[in-house]
Amino acid sequence: MNLTISGHHLEVTPAIRDYVQNKLERVKRHFDQVIDIAVILTVDNLTEKEKRQKAEINLRMSGKTVYVESLAHDLYAAIDILVDKLDRQVMKYKTKVQEHGHETIKHLPDGYDTAAA
């Protein structure tokens, strides 16, 4: 699995890098078929009152690419929101993959009518 963390108008410090890696461990623990992860951290300096921190992630796994973004006033809060959203989408995809094709016609009960289904 390749992990790329980059910053836009922001220097990615080792503390931020470690924080992102620790948060992404939860996603990797739930679904191990992750191929590539690209994280982009951005600071939008609109005005002093409206400083926004933005975190984006592009996660490629076998069969699907997931894109998630989040906005917050704090970068760490944006990363937390991002990982929560990503974890929900990965778990949803994992259940779809696991449930797909479990009920085949060969394994249905004898009295089951396929035309009624």
PDB file of N, CA and C in Angstrom, residues 73-110:
ATOM      1  N   HIS A  73     -12.362  24.181  11.067  1.00  0.00           N
ATOM      2  CA  HIS A  73     -11.507  25.298  11.449  1.00  0.00           C
ATOM      3  C   HIS A  73     -10.156  24.817  11.967  1.00  0.00           C
ATOM      4  N   ASP A  74     -10.075  23.556  12.374  1.00  0.00           N
ATOM      5  CA  ASP A  74      -8.839  22.959  12.875  1.00  0.00           C
ATOM      6  C   ASP A  74      -8.449  21.818  11.948  1.00  0.00           C
ATOM      7  N   LEU A  75      -7.171  21.700  11.631  1.00  0.00           N
ATOM      8  CA  LEU A  75      -6.710  20.670  10.704  1.00  0.00           C
ATOM      9  C   LEU A  75      -6.929  19.273  11.279  1.00  0.00           C
ATOM     10  N   TYR A  76      -6.668  19.101  12.568  1.00  0.00           N
ATOM     11  CA  TYR A  76      -6.851  17.789  13.188  1.00  0.00           C
ATOM     12  C   TYR A  76      -8.332  17.388  13.207  1.00  0.00           C
ATOM     13  N   ALA A  77      -9.223  18.346  13.401  1.00  0.00           N
ATOM     14  CA  ALA A  77     -10.657  18.057  13.344  1.00  0.00           C
ATOM     15  C   ALA A  77     -11.063  17.667  11.924  1.00  0.00           C
ATOM     16  N   ALA A  78     -10.493  18.330  10.926  1.00  0.00           N
ATOM     17  CA  ALA A  78     -10.792  17.986   9.530  1.00  0.00           C
ATOM     18  C   ALA A  78     -10.318  16.569   9.215  1.00  0.00           C
ATOM     19  N   ILE A  79      -9.166  16.189   9.747  1.00  0.00           N
ATOM     20  CA  ILE A  79      -8.648  14.827   9.526  1.00  0.00           C
ATOM     21  C   ILE A  79      -9.549  13.808  10.213  1.00  0.00           C
ATOM     22  N   ASP A  80     -10.013  14.123  11.425  1.00  0.00           N
ATOM     23  CA  ASP A  80     -10.906  13.198  12.134  1.00  0.00           C
ATOM     24  C   ASP A  80     -12.209  12.990  11.366  1.00  0.00           C
ATOM     25  N   ILE A  81     -12.806  14.072  10.896  1.00  0.00           N
ATOM     26  CA  ILE A  81     -14.048  13.978  10.118  1.00  0.00           C
ATOM     27  C   ILE A  81     -13.812  13.182   8.844  1.00  0.00           C
ATOM     28  N   LEU A  82     -12.683  13.436   8.198  1.00  0.00           N
ATOM     29  CA  LEU A  82     -12.330  12.750   6.967  1.00  0.00           C
ATOM     30  C   LEU A  82     -12.234  11.244   7.175  1.00  0.00           C
ATOM     31  N   VAL A  83     -11.550  10.836   8.213  1.00  0.00           N
ATOM     32  CA  VAL A  83     -11.358   9.404   8.457  1.00  0.00           C
ATOM     33  C   VAL A  83     -12.680   8.738   8.839  1.00  0.00           C
ATOM     34  N   ASP A  84     -13.540   9.445   9.572  1.00  0.00           N
ATOM     35  CA  ASP A  84     -14.853   8.884   9.897  1.00  0.00           C
ATOM     36  C   ASP A  84     -15.679   8.645   8.634  1.00  0.00           C
ATOM     37  N   LYS A  85     -15.700   9.623   7.736  1.00  0.00           N
ATOM     38  CA  LYS A  85     -16.433   9.471   6.479  1.00  0.00           C
ATOM     39  C   LYS A  85     -15.854   8.331   5.641  1.00  0.00           C
ATOM     40  N   LEU A  86     -14.541   8.289   5.576  1.00  0.00           N
ATOM     41  CA  LEU A  86     -13.869   7.257   4.786  1.00  0.00           C
ATOM     42  C   LEU A  86     -14.148   5.868   5.345  1.00  0.00           C
ATOM     43  N   ASP A  87     -14.110   5.740   6.660  1.00  0.00           N
ATOM     44  CA  ASP A  87     -14.350   4.448   7.292  1.00  0.00           C
ATOM     45  C   ASP A  87     -15.765   3.955   6.999  1.00  0.00           C
ATOM     46  N   ARG A  88     -16.745   4.863   7.035  1.00  0.00           N
ATOM     47  CA  ARG A  88     -18.115   4.465   6.711  1.00  0.00           C
ATOM     48  C   ARG A  88     -18.224   3.972   5.270  1.00  0.00           C
ATOM     49  N   GLN A  89     -17.580   4.665   4.341  1.00  0.00           N
ATOM     50  CA  GLN A  89     -17.667   4.259   2.933  1.00  0.00           C
ATOM     51  C   GLN A  89     -16.950   2.938   2.687  1.00  0.00           C
ATOM     52  N   VAL A  90     -15.811   2.737   3.338  1.00  0.00           N
ATOM     53  CA  VAL A  90     -15.067   1.487   3.156  1.00  0.00           C
ATOM     54  C   VAL A  90     -15.852   0.319   3.738  1.00  0.00           C
ATOM     55  N   MET A  91     -16.462   0.505   4.901  1.00  0.00           N
ATOM     56  CA  MET A  91     -17.262  -0.568   5.495  1.00  0.00           C
ATOM     57  C   MET A  91     -18.477  -0.890   4.629  1.00  0.00           C
ATOM     58  N   LYS A  92     -19.100   0.121   4.033  1.00  0.00           N
ATOM     59  CA  LYS A  92     -20.232  -0.081   3.141  1.00  0.00           C
ATOM     60  C   LYS A  92     -19.797  -0.894   1.917  1.00  0.00           C
ATOM     61  N   TYR A  93     -18.654  -0.559   1.351  1.00  0.00           N
ATOM     62  CA  TYR A  93     -18.152  -1.286   0.192  1.00  0.00           C
ATOM     63  C   TYR A  93     -17.797  -2.722   0.573  1.00  0.00           C
ATOM     64  N   LYS A  94     -17.219  -2.896   1.748  1.00  0.00           N
ATOM     65  CA  LYS A  94     -16.824  -4.232   2.196  1.00  0.00           C
ATOM     66  C   LYS A  94     -18.043  -5.136   2.351  1.00  0.00           C
ATOM     67  N   THR A  95     -19.137  -4.612   2.924  1.00  0.00           N
ATOM     68  CA  THR A  95     -20.337  -5.434   3.068  1.00  0.00           C
ATOM     69  C   THR A  95     -20.955  -5.756   1.710  1.00  0.00           C
ATOM     70  N   LYS A  96     -20.880  -4.822   0.769  1.00  0.00           N
ATOM     71  CA  LYS A  96     -21.391  -5.112  -0.579  1.00  0.00           C
ATOM     72  C   LYS A  96     -20.601  -6.235  -1.229  1.00  0.00           C
ATOM     73  N   VAL A  97     -19.293  -6.196  -1.070  1.00  0.00           N
ATOM     74  CA  VAL A  97     -18.445  -7.224  -1.679  1.00  0.00           C
ATOM     75  C   VAL A  97     -18.694  -8.575  -1.027  1.00  0.00           C
ATOM     76  N   GLN A  98     -18.848  -8.591   0.282  1.00  0.00           N
ATOM     77  CA  GLN A  98     -19.047  -9.862   0.990  1.00  0.00           C
ATOM     78  C   GLN A  98     -20.419 -10.463   0.714  1.00  0.00           C
ATOM     79  N   GLU A  99     -21.451  -9.636   0.573  1.00  0.00           N
ATOM     80  CA  GLU A  99     -22.799 -10.145   0.383  1.00  0.00           C
ATOM     81  C   GLU A  99     -23.118 -10.461  -1.070  1.00  0.00           C
ATOM     82  N   HIS A 100     -22.315 -10.021  -1.988  1.00  0.00           N
ATOM     83  CA  HIS A 100     -22.594 -10.193  -3.406  1.00  0.00           C
ATOM     84  C   HIS A 100     -22.476 -11.659  -3.797  1.00  0.00           C
ATOM     85  N   GLY A 101     -23.546 -12.203  -4.334  1.00  0.00           N
ATOM     86  CA  GLY A 101     -23.497 -13.546  -4.902  1.00  0.00           C
ATOM     87  C   GLY A 101     -23.552 -14.677  -3.915  1.00  0.00           C
ATOM     88  N   HIS A 102     -24.025 -14.471  -2.701  1.00  0.00           N
ATOM     89  CA  HIS A 102     -24.089 -15.568  -1.741  1.00  0.00           C
ATOM     90  C   HIS A 102     -25.248 -16.509  -2.028  1.00  0.00           C
ATOM     91  N   GLU A 103     -26.347 -16.000  -2.536  1.00  0.00           N
ATOM     92  CA  GLU A 103     -27.521 -16.823  -2.815  1.00  0.00           C
ATOM     93  C   GLU A 103     -27.531 -17.210  -4.295  1.00  0.00           C
ATOM     94  N   THR A 104     -26.977 -18.340  -4.619  1.00  0.00           N
ATOM     95  CA  THR A 104     -27.033 -18.813  -5.998  1.00  0.00           C
ATOM     96  C   THR A 104     -28.228 -19.750  -6.152  1.00  0.00           C
ATOM     97  N   ILE A 105     -28.674 -19.946  -7.359  1.00  0.00           N
ATOM     98  CA  ILE A 105     -29.838 -20.794  -7.626  1.00  0.00           C
ATOM     99  C   ILE A 105     -29.560 -22.233  -7.211  1.00  0.00           C
ATOM    100  N   LYS A 106     -28.333 -22.662  -7.342  1.00  0.00           N
ATOM    101  CA  LYS A 106     -27.983 -24.041  -7.014  1.00  0.00           C
ATOM    102  C   LYS A 106     -28.167 -24.322  -5.513  1.00  0.00           C
ATOM    103  N   HIS A 107     -27.991 -23.294  -4.681  1.00  0.00           N
ATOM    104  CA  HIS A 107     -28.044 -23.504  -3.235  1.00  0.00           C
ATOM    105  C   HIS A 107     -29.363 -23.063  -2.591  1.00  0.00           C
ATOM    106  N   LEU A 108     -30.360 -22.737  -3.396  1.00  0.00           N
ATOM    107  CA  LEU A 108     -31.652 -22.336  -2.842  1.00  0.00           C
ATOM    108  C   LEU A 108     -32.419 -23.565  -2.370  1.00  0.00           C
ATOM    109  N   PRO A 109     -33.357 -23.411  -1.428  1.00  0.00           N
ATOM    110  CA  PRO A 109     -34.162 -24.558  -0.966  1.00  0.00           C
ATOM    111  C   PRO A 109     -34.953 -25.179  -2.117  1.00  0.00           C
ATOM    112  N   ASP A 110     -35.337 -26.427  -1.950  1.00  0.00           N
ATOM    113  CA  ASP A 110     -36.011 -27.168  -3.030  1.00  0.00           C
ATOM    114  C   ASP A 110     -37.353 -26.568  -3.399  1.00  0.00           C
TER     115      ASP A 110
END
